[in-house]
mmCIF file of C-alpha atoms and ligand atoms in Angstrom:
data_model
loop_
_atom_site.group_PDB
_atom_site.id
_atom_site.type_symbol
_atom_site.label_atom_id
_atom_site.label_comp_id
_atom_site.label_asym_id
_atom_site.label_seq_id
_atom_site.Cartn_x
_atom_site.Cartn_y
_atom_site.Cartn_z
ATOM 1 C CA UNK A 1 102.050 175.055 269.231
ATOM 2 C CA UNK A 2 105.264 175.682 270.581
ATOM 3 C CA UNK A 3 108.260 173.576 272.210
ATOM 4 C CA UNK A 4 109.022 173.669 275.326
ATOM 5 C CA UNK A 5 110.899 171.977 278.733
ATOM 6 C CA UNK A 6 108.377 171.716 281.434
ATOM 7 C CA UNK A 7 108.996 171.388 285.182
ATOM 8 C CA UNK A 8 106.391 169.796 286.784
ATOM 9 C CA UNK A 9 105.738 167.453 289.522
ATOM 10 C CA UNK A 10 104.151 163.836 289.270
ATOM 11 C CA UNK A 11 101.244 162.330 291.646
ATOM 12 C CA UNK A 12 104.123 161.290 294.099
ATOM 13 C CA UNK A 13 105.635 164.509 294.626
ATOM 14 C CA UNK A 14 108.871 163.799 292.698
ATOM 15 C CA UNK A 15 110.133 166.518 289.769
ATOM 16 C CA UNK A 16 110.053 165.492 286.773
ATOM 17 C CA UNK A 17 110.934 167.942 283.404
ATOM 18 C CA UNK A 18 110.022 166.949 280.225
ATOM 19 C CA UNK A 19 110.157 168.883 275.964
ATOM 20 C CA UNK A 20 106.676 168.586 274.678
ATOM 21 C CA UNK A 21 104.788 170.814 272.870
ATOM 22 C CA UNK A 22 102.500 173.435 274.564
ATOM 23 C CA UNK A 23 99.700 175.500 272.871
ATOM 24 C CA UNK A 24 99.885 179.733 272.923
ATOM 25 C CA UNK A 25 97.128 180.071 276.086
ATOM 26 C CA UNK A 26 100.171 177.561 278.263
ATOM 27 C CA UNK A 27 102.374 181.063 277.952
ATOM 28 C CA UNK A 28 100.486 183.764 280.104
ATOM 29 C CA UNK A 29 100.174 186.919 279.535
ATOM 30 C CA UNK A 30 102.167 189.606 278.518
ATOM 31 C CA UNK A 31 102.593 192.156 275.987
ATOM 32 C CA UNK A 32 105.349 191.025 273.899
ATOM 33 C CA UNK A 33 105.157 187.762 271.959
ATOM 34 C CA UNK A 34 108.787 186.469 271.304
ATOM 35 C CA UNK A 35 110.432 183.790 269.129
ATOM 36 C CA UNK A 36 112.898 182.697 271.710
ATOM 37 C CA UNK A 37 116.212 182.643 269.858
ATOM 38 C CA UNK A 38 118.307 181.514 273.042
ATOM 39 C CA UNK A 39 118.054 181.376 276.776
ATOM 40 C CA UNK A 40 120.918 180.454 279.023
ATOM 41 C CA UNK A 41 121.595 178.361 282.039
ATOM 42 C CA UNK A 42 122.405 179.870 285.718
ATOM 43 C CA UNK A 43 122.526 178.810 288.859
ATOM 44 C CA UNK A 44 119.048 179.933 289.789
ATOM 45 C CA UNK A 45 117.915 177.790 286.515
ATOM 46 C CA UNK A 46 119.950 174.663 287.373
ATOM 47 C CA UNK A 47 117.741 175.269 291.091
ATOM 48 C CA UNK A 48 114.063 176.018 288.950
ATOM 49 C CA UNK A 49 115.317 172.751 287.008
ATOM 50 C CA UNK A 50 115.993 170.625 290.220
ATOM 51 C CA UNK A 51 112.494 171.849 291.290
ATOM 52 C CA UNK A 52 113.754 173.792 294.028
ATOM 53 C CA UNK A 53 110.600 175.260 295.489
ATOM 54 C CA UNK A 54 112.193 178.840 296.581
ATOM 55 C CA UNK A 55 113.018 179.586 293.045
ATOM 56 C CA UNK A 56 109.839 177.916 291.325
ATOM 57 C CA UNK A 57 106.683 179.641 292.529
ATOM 58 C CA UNK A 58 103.712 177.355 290.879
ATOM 59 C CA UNK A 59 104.410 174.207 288.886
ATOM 60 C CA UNK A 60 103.508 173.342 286.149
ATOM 61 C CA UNK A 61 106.807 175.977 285.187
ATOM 62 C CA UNK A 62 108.635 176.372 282.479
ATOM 63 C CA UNK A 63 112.206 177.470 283.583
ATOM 64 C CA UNK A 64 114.800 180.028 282.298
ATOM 65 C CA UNK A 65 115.306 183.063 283.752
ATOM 66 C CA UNK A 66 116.650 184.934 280.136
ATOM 67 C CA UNK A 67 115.115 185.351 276.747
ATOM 68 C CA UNK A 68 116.349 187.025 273.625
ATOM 69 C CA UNK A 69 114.321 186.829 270.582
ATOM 70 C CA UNK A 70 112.759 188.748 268.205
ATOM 71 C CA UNK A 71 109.288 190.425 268.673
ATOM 72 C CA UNK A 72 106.289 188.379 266.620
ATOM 73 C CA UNK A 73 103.203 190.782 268.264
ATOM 74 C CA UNK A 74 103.854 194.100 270.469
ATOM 75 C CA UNK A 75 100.763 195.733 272.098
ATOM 76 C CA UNK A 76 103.932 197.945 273.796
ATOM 77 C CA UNK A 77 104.209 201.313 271.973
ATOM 78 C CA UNK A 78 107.986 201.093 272.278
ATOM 79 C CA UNK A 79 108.408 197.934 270.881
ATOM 80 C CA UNK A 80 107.789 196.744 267.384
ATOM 81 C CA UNK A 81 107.215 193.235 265.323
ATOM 82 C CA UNK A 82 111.243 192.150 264.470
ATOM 83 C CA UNK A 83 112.761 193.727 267.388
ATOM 84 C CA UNK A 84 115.618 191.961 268.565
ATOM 85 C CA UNK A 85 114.918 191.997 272.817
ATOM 86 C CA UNK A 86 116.920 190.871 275.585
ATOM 87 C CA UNK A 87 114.953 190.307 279.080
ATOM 88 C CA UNK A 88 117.146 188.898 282.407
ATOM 89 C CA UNK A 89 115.184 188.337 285.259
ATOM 90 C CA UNK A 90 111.734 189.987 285.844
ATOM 91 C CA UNK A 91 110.387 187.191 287.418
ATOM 92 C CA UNK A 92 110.708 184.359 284.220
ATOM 93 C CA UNK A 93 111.506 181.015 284.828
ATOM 94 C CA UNK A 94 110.368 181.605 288.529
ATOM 95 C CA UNK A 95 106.676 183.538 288.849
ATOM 96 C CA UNK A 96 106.114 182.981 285.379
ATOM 97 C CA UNK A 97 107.192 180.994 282.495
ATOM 98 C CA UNK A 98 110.695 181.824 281.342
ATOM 99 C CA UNK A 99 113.065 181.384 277.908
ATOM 100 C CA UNK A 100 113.055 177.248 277.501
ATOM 101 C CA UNK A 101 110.437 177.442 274.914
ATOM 102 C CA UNK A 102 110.267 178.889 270.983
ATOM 103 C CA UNK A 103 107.913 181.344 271.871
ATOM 104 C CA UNK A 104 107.175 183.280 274.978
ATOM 105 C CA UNK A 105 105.132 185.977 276.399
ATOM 106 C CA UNK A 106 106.845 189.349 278.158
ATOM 107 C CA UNK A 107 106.379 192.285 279.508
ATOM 108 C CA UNK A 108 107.654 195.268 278.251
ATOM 109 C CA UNK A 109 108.259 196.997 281.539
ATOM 110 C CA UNK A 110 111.737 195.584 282.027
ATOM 111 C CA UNK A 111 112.488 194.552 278.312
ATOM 112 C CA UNK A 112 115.378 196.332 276.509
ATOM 113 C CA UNK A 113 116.829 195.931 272.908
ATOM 114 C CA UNK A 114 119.795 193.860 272.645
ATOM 115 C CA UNK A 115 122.472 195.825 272.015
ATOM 116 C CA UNK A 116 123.730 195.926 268.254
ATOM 117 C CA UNK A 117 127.215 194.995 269.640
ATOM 118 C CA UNK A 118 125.475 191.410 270.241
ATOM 119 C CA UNK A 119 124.411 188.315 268.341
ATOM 120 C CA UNK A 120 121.111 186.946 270.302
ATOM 121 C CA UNK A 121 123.487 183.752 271.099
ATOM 122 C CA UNK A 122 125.876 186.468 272.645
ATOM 123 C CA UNK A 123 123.237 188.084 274.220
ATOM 124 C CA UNK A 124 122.069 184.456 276.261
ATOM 125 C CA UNK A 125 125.646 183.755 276.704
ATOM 126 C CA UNK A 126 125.965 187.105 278.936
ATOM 127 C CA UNK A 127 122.544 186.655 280.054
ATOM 128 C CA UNK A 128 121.767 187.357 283.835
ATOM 129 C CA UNK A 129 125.366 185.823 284.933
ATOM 130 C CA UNK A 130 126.852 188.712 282.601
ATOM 131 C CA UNK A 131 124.140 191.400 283.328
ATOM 132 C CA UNK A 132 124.492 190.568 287.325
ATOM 133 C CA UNK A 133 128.539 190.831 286.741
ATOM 134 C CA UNK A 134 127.647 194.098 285.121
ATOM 135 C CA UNK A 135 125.621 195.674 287.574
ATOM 136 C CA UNK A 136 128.073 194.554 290.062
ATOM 137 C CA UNK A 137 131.324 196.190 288.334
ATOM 138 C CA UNK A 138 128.652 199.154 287.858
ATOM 139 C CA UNK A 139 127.988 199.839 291.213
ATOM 140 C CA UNK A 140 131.830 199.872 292.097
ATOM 141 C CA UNK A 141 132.138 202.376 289.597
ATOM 142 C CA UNK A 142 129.213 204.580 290.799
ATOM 143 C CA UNK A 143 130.624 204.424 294.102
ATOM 144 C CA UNK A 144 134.170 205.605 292.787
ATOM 145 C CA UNK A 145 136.631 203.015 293.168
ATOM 146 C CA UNK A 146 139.296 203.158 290.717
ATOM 147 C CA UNK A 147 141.524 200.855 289.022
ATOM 148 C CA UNK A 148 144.765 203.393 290.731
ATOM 149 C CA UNK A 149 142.945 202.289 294.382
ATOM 150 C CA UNK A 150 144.176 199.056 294.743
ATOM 151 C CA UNK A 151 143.048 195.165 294.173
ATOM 152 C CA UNK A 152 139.704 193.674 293.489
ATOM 153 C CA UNK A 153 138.756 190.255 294.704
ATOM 154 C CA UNK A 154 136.382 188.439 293.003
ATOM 155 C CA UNK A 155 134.552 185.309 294.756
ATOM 156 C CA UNK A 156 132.924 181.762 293.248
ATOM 157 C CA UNK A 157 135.617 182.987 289.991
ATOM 158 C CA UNK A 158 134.950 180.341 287.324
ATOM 159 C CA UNK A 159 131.262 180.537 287.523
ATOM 160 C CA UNK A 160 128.950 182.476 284.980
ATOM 161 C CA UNK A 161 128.931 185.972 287.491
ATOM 162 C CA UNK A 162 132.686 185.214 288.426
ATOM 163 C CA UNK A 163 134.490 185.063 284.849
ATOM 164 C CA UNK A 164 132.427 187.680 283.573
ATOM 165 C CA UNK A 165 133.456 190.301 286.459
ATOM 166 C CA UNK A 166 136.660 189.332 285.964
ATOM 167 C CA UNK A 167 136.714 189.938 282.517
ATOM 168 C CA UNK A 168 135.316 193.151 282.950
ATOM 169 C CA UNK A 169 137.113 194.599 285.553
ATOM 170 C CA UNK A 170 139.998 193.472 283.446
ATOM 171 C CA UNK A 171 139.013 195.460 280.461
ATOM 172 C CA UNK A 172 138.247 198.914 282.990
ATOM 173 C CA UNK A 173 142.284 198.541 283.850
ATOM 174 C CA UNK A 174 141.687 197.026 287.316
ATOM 175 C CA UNK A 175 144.380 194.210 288.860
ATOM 176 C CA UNK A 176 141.874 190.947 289.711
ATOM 177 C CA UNK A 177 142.710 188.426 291.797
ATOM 178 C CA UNK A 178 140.553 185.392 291.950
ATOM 179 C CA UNK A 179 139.358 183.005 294.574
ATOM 180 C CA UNK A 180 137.859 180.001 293.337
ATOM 181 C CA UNK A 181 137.654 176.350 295.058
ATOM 182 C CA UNK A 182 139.106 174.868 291.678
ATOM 183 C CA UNK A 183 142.501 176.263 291.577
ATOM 184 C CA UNK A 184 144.637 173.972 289.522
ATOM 185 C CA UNK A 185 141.843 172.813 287.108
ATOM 186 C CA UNK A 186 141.300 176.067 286.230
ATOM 187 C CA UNK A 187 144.158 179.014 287.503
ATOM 188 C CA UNK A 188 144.979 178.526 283.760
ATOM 189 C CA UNK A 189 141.538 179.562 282.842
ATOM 190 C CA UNK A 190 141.251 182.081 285.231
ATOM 191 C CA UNK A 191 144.664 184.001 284.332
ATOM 192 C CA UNK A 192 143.635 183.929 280.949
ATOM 193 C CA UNK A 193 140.411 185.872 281.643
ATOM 194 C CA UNK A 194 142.504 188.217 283.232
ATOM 195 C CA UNK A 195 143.077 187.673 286.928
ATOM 196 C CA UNK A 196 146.870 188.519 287.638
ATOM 197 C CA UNK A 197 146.528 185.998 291.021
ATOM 198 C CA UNK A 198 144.135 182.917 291.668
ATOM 199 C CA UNK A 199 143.989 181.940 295.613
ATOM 200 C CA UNK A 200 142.394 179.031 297.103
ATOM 201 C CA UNK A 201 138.701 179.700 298.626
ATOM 202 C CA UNK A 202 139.679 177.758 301.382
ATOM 203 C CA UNK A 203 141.538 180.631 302.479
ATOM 204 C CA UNK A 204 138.304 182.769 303.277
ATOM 205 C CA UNK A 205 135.580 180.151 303.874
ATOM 206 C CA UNK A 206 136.015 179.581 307.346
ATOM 207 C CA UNK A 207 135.056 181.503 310.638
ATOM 208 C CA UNK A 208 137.505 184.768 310.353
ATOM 209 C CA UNK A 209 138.336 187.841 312.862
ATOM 210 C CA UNK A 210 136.330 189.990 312.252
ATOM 211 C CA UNK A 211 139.049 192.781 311.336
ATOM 212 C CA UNK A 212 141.708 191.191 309.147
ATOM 213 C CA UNK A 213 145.123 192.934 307.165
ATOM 214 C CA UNK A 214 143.369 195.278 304.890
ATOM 215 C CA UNK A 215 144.121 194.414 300.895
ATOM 216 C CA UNK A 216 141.301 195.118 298.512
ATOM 217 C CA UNK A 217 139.883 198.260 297.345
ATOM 218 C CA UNK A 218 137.019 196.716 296.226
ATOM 219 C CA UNK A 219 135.254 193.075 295.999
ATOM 220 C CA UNK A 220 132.362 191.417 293.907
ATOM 221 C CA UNK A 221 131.214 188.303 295.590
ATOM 222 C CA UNK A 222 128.791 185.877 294.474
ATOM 223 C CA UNK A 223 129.128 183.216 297.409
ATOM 224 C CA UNK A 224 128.234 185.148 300.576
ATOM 225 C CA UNK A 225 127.979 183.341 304.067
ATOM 226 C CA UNK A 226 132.611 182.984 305.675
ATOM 227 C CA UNK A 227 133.416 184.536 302.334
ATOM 228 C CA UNK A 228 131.639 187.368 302.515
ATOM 229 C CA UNK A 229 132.514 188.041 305.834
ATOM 230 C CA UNK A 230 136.227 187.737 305.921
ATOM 231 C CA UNK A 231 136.722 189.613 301.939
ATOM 232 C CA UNK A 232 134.373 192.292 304.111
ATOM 233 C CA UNK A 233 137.512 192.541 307.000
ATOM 234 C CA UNK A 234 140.411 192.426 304.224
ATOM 235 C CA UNK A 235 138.878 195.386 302.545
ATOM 236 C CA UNK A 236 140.815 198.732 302.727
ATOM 237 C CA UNK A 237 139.984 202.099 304.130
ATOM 238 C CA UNK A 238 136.571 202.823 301.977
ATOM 239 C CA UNK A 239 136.323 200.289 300.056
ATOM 240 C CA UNK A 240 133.458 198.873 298.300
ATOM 241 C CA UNK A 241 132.082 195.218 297.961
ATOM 242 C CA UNK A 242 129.280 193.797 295.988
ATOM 243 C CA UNK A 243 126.683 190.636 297.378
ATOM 244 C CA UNK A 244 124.602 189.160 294.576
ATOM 245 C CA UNK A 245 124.531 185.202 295.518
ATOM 246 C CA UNK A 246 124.983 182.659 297.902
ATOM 247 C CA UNK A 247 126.977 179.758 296.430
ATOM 248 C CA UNK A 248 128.279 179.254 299.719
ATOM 249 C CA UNK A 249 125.386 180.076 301.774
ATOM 250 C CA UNK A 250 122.637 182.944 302.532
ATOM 251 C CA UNK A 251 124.425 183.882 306.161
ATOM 252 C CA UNK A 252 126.451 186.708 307.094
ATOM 253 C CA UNK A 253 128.256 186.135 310.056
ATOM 254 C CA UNK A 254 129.955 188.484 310.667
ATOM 255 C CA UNK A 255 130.522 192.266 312.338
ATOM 256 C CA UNK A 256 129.882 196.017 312.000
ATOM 257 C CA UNK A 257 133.780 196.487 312.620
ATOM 258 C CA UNK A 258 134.933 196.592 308.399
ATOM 259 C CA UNK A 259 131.953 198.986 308.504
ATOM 260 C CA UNK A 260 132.699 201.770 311.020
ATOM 261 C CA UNK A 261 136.207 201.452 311.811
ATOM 262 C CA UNK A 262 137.192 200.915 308.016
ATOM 263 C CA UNK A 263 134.274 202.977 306.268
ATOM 264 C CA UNK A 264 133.461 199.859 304.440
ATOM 265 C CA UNK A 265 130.458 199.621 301.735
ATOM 266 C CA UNK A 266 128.326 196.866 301.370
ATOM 267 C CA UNK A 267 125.886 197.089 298.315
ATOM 268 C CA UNK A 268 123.321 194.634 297.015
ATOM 269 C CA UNK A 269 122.623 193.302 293.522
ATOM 270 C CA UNK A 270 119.315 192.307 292.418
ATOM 271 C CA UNK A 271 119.015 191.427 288.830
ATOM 272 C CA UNK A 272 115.647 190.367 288.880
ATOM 273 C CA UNK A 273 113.798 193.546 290.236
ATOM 274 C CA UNK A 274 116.593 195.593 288.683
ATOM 275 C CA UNK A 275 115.107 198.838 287.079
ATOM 276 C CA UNK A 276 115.143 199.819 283.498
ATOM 277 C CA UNK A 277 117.675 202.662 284.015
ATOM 278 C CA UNK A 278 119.820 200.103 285.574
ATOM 279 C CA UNK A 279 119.731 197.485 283.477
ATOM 280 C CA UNK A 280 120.680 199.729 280.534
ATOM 281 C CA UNK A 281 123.765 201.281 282.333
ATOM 282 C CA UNK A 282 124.802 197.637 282.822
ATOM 283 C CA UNK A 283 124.010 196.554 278.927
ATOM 284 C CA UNK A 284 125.971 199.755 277.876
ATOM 285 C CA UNK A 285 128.942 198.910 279.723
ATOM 286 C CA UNK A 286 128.947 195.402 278.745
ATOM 287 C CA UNK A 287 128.265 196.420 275.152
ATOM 288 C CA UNK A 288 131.440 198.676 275.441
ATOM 289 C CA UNK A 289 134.060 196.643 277.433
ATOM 290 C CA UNK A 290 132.603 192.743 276.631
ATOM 291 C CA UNK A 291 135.129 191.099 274.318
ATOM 292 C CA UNK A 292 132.617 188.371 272.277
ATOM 293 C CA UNK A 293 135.485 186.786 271.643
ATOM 294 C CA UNK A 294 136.436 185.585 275.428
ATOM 295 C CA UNK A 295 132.597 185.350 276.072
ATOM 296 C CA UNK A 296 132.247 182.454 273.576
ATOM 297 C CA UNK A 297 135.568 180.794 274.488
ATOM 298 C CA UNK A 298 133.876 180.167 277.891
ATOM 299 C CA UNK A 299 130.371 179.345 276.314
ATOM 300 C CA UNK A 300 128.590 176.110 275.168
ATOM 301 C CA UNK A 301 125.256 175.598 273.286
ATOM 302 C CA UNK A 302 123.110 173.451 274.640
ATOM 303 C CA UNK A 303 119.957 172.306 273.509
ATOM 304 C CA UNK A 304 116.599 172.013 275.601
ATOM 305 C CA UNK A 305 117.098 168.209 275.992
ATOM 306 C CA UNK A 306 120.268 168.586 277.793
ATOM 307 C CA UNK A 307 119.313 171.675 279.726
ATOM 308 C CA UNK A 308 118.254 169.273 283.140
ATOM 309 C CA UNK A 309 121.660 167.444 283.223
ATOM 310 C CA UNK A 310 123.426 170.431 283.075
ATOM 311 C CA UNK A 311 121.539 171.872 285.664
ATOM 312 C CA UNK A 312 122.748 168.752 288.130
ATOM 313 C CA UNK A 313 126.116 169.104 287.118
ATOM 314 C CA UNK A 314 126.210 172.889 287.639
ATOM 315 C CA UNK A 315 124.728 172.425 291.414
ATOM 316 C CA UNK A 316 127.306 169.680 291.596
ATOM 317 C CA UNK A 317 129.626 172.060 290.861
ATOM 318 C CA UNK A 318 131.185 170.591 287.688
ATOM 319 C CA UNK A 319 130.620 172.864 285.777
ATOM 320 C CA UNK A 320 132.410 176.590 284.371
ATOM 321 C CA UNK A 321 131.486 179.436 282.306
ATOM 322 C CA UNK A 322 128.439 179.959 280.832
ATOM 323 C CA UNK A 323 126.257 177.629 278.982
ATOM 324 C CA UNK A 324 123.157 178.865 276.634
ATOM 325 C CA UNK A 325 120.142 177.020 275.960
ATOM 326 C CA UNK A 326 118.529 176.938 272.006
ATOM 327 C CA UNK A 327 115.030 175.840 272.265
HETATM 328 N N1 NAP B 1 121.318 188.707 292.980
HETATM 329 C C1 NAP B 1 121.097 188.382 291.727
HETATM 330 O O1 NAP B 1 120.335 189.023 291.016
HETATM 331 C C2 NAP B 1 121.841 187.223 291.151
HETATM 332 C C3 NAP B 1 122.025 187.111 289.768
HETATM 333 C C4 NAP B 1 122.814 186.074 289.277
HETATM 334 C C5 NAP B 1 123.335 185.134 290.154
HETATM 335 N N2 NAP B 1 123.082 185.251 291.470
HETATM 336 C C6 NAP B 1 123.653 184.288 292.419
HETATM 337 O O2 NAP B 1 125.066 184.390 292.322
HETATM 338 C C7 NAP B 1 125.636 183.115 292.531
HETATM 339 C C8 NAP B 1 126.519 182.747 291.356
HETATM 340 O O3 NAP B 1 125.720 182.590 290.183
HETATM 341 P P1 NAP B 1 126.356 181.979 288.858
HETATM 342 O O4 NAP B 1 125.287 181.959 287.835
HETATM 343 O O5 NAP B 1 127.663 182.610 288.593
HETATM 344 O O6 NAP B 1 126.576 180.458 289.368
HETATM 345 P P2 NAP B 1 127.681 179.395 288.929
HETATM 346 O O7 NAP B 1 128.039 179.566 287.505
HETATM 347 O O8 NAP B 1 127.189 178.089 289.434
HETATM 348 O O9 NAP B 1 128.942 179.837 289.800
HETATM 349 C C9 NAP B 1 128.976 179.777 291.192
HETATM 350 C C10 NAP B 1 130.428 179.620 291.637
HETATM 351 O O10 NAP B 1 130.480 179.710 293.050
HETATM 352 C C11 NAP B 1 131.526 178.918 293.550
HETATM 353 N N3 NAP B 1 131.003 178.024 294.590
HETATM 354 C C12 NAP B 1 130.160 176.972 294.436
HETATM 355 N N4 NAP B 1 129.923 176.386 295.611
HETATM 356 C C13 NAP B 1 130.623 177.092 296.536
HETATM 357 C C14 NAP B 1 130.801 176.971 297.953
HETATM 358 N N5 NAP B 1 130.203 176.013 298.649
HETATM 359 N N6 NAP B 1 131.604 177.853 298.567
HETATM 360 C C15 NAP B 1 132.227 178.835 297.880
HETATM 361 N N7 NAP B 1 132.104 178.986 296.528
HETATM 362 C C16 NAP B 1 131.308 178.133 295.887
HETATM 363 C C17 NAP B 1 132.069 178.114 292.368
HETATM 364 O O11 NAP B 1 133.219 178.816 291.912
HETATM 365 P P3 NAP B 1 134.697 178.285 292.191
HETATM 366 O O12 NAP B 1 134.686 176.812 291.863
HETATM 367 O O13 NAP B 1 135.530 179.098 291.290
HETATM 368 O O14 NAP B 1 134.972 178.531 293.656
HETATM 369 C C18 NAP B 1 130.998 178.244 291.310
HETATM 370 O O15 NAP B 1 131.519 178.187 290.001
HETATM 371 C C19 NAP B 1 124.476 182.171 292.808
HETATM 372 O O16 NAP B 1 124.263 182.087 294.205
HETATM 373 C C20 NAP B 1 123.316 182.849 292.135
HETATM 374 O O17 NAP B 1 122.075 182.464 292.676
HETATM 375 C C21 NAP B 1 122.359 186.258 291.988
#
């Protein structure tokens, strides 16, 4: 038997979740057999937790879309019993059962070791908030932009994605500047994590021209819809941007004009389908530049009991940081 939070629905149609105890045959297949060691919370969890029916395929679902834990059974050749793993993504806690249980079944396909740089609490803390940031400060780097080429902006700041990019790109030698919707709760916060400005995202979530004066060199955004749009027409001559969420909505209003008058780059981040090769550029790079120290400062434990009300609060937006989940 193992423990673990179930989302399910009840005979009226309302979500309910619930910690009970679930035999091995309730976790699927796969060909890794984990002790779950941590998971984490996200905003995509918070949505599986809530029910939200384009996150959470089939119900009954067990939610969490990151696992670390050490191997118990391997029928993977590259994988062995006492592995420490790491797995973001690949479909848990949304087509199949994810990390809010003790054990769990995975497949091997898109599993990597954690890096030795990081304790499996770390490892949840980053989870797919940190690996997303990653791949998104990755991608400006494979397309060239350089802390010398100017500013970078970085949307929805004080969330999991936000203060981890910021951190980063911090640590690479770029000048951040943040936009976040909570500026004097948390400019403090957000200064500390290394942004050398913190501005209001009321000044870029409304309708925009479509060409506005040109400032960054490159942006990661997390928000989407007016953001998106108007970081798109302040970016400079060949500069690059990043679009992995949609905090403020899954629109894009917006024109070609940052594209072909400005030789603008738009790329997209998917950390769910993201392939091995990718996923362990972004580990490497948060193994070398992710100060543990700064990750836990912005990281609570929570346990599985508490997982559903911080899920509420996080859509409410109440919440900062990163939060990981202990089964
Ligand atoms: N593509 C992928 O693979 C991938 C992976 C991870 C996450 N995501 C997506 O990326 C987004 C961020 O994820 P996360 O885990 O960092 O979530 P999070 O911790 O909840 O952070 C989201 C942040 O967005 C900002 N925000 C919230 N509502 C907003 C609104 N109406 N308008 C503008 N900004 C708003 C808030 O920051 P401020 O208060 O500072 O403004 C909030 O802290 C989500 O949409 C998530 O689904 C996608």
């Amino acid at each position: 038997m193992t423990r673990a939070l179930i989302v399910n629905k009840d005979e009226s149609g309302q979500v309910n979740s619930e910690v009970r105890e679930v035999g091995e045959d309730f976790l699927g297949e796969g060909d890794l057999l984990i002790d779950v060691a941590y998971s984490s919370l996200n905003y995509k969890d918070a949505l599986a937790l809530a029910g939200n029916p384009g996150v959470v395929r089939n119900l009954p679902i067990i939610p969490g879309i990151d696992a670390v834990g050490t191997i118990v059974e391997s029928d993977a050749a590259d994988f062995q019993p006492g592995d420490v793993v790491v797995l973001n993504g690949a479909g848990l806690g949304e087509r199949r059962h994810g990390g809010y249980t003790q054990r769990l079944r995975i497949d091997s396909a898109s599993t990597i070791r954690l890096p030795e740089a990081f304790t499996p609490e770390q490892g949840a803390a980053i989870g797919t908030a940190g690996f997303t940031a990653a791949l998104s400060v990755d991608a400006l780097l494979r397309q060239g932009v350089k802390p010398g080429d100017g500013e970078i902006l970085v949307t929805g700041s004080t969330g999991g994605v936000g203060s981890i990019s910021i951190h980063l790109l911090k640590q690479l030698g770029y000048t951040v500047v943040a936009l976040t919707g909570r500026v004097e709760e948390y400019g403090d916060y957000l200064r500390d994590l290394g942004a050398t400005e913190v501005l209001d995202r009321a000044a870029l979530s409304g309708q925009g021209k479509p060409l506005q004066q040109a400032r960054w060199a490159g942006v990661v955004d997390s928000v989407g819809s007016h953001t998106l749009v108007n970081a798109l027409a302040q970016i400079k001559w060949g500069g690059v941007a990043t679009a992995c969420g949609l905090a403020q909505g899954a629109d894009l209003p917006g024109s070609v004009l940052p594209f072909i008058l400005r030789g603008v780059q738009l790329l997209g981040i998917n950390s769910v389908d993201a392939p091995l090769e990718l996923r362990e550029s972004a580990w490497a790079l948060l193994a070398e530049q992710l100060d543990t120290a700064v990750l836990e400062s912005f990281t609570e434990v929570l346990g599985l009991e508490e997982a559903a009300a911080a899920g509420a609060a996080l859509l409410a937006g109440k919440r900062h940081g990163r939060a990981v989940v202990k089964p």
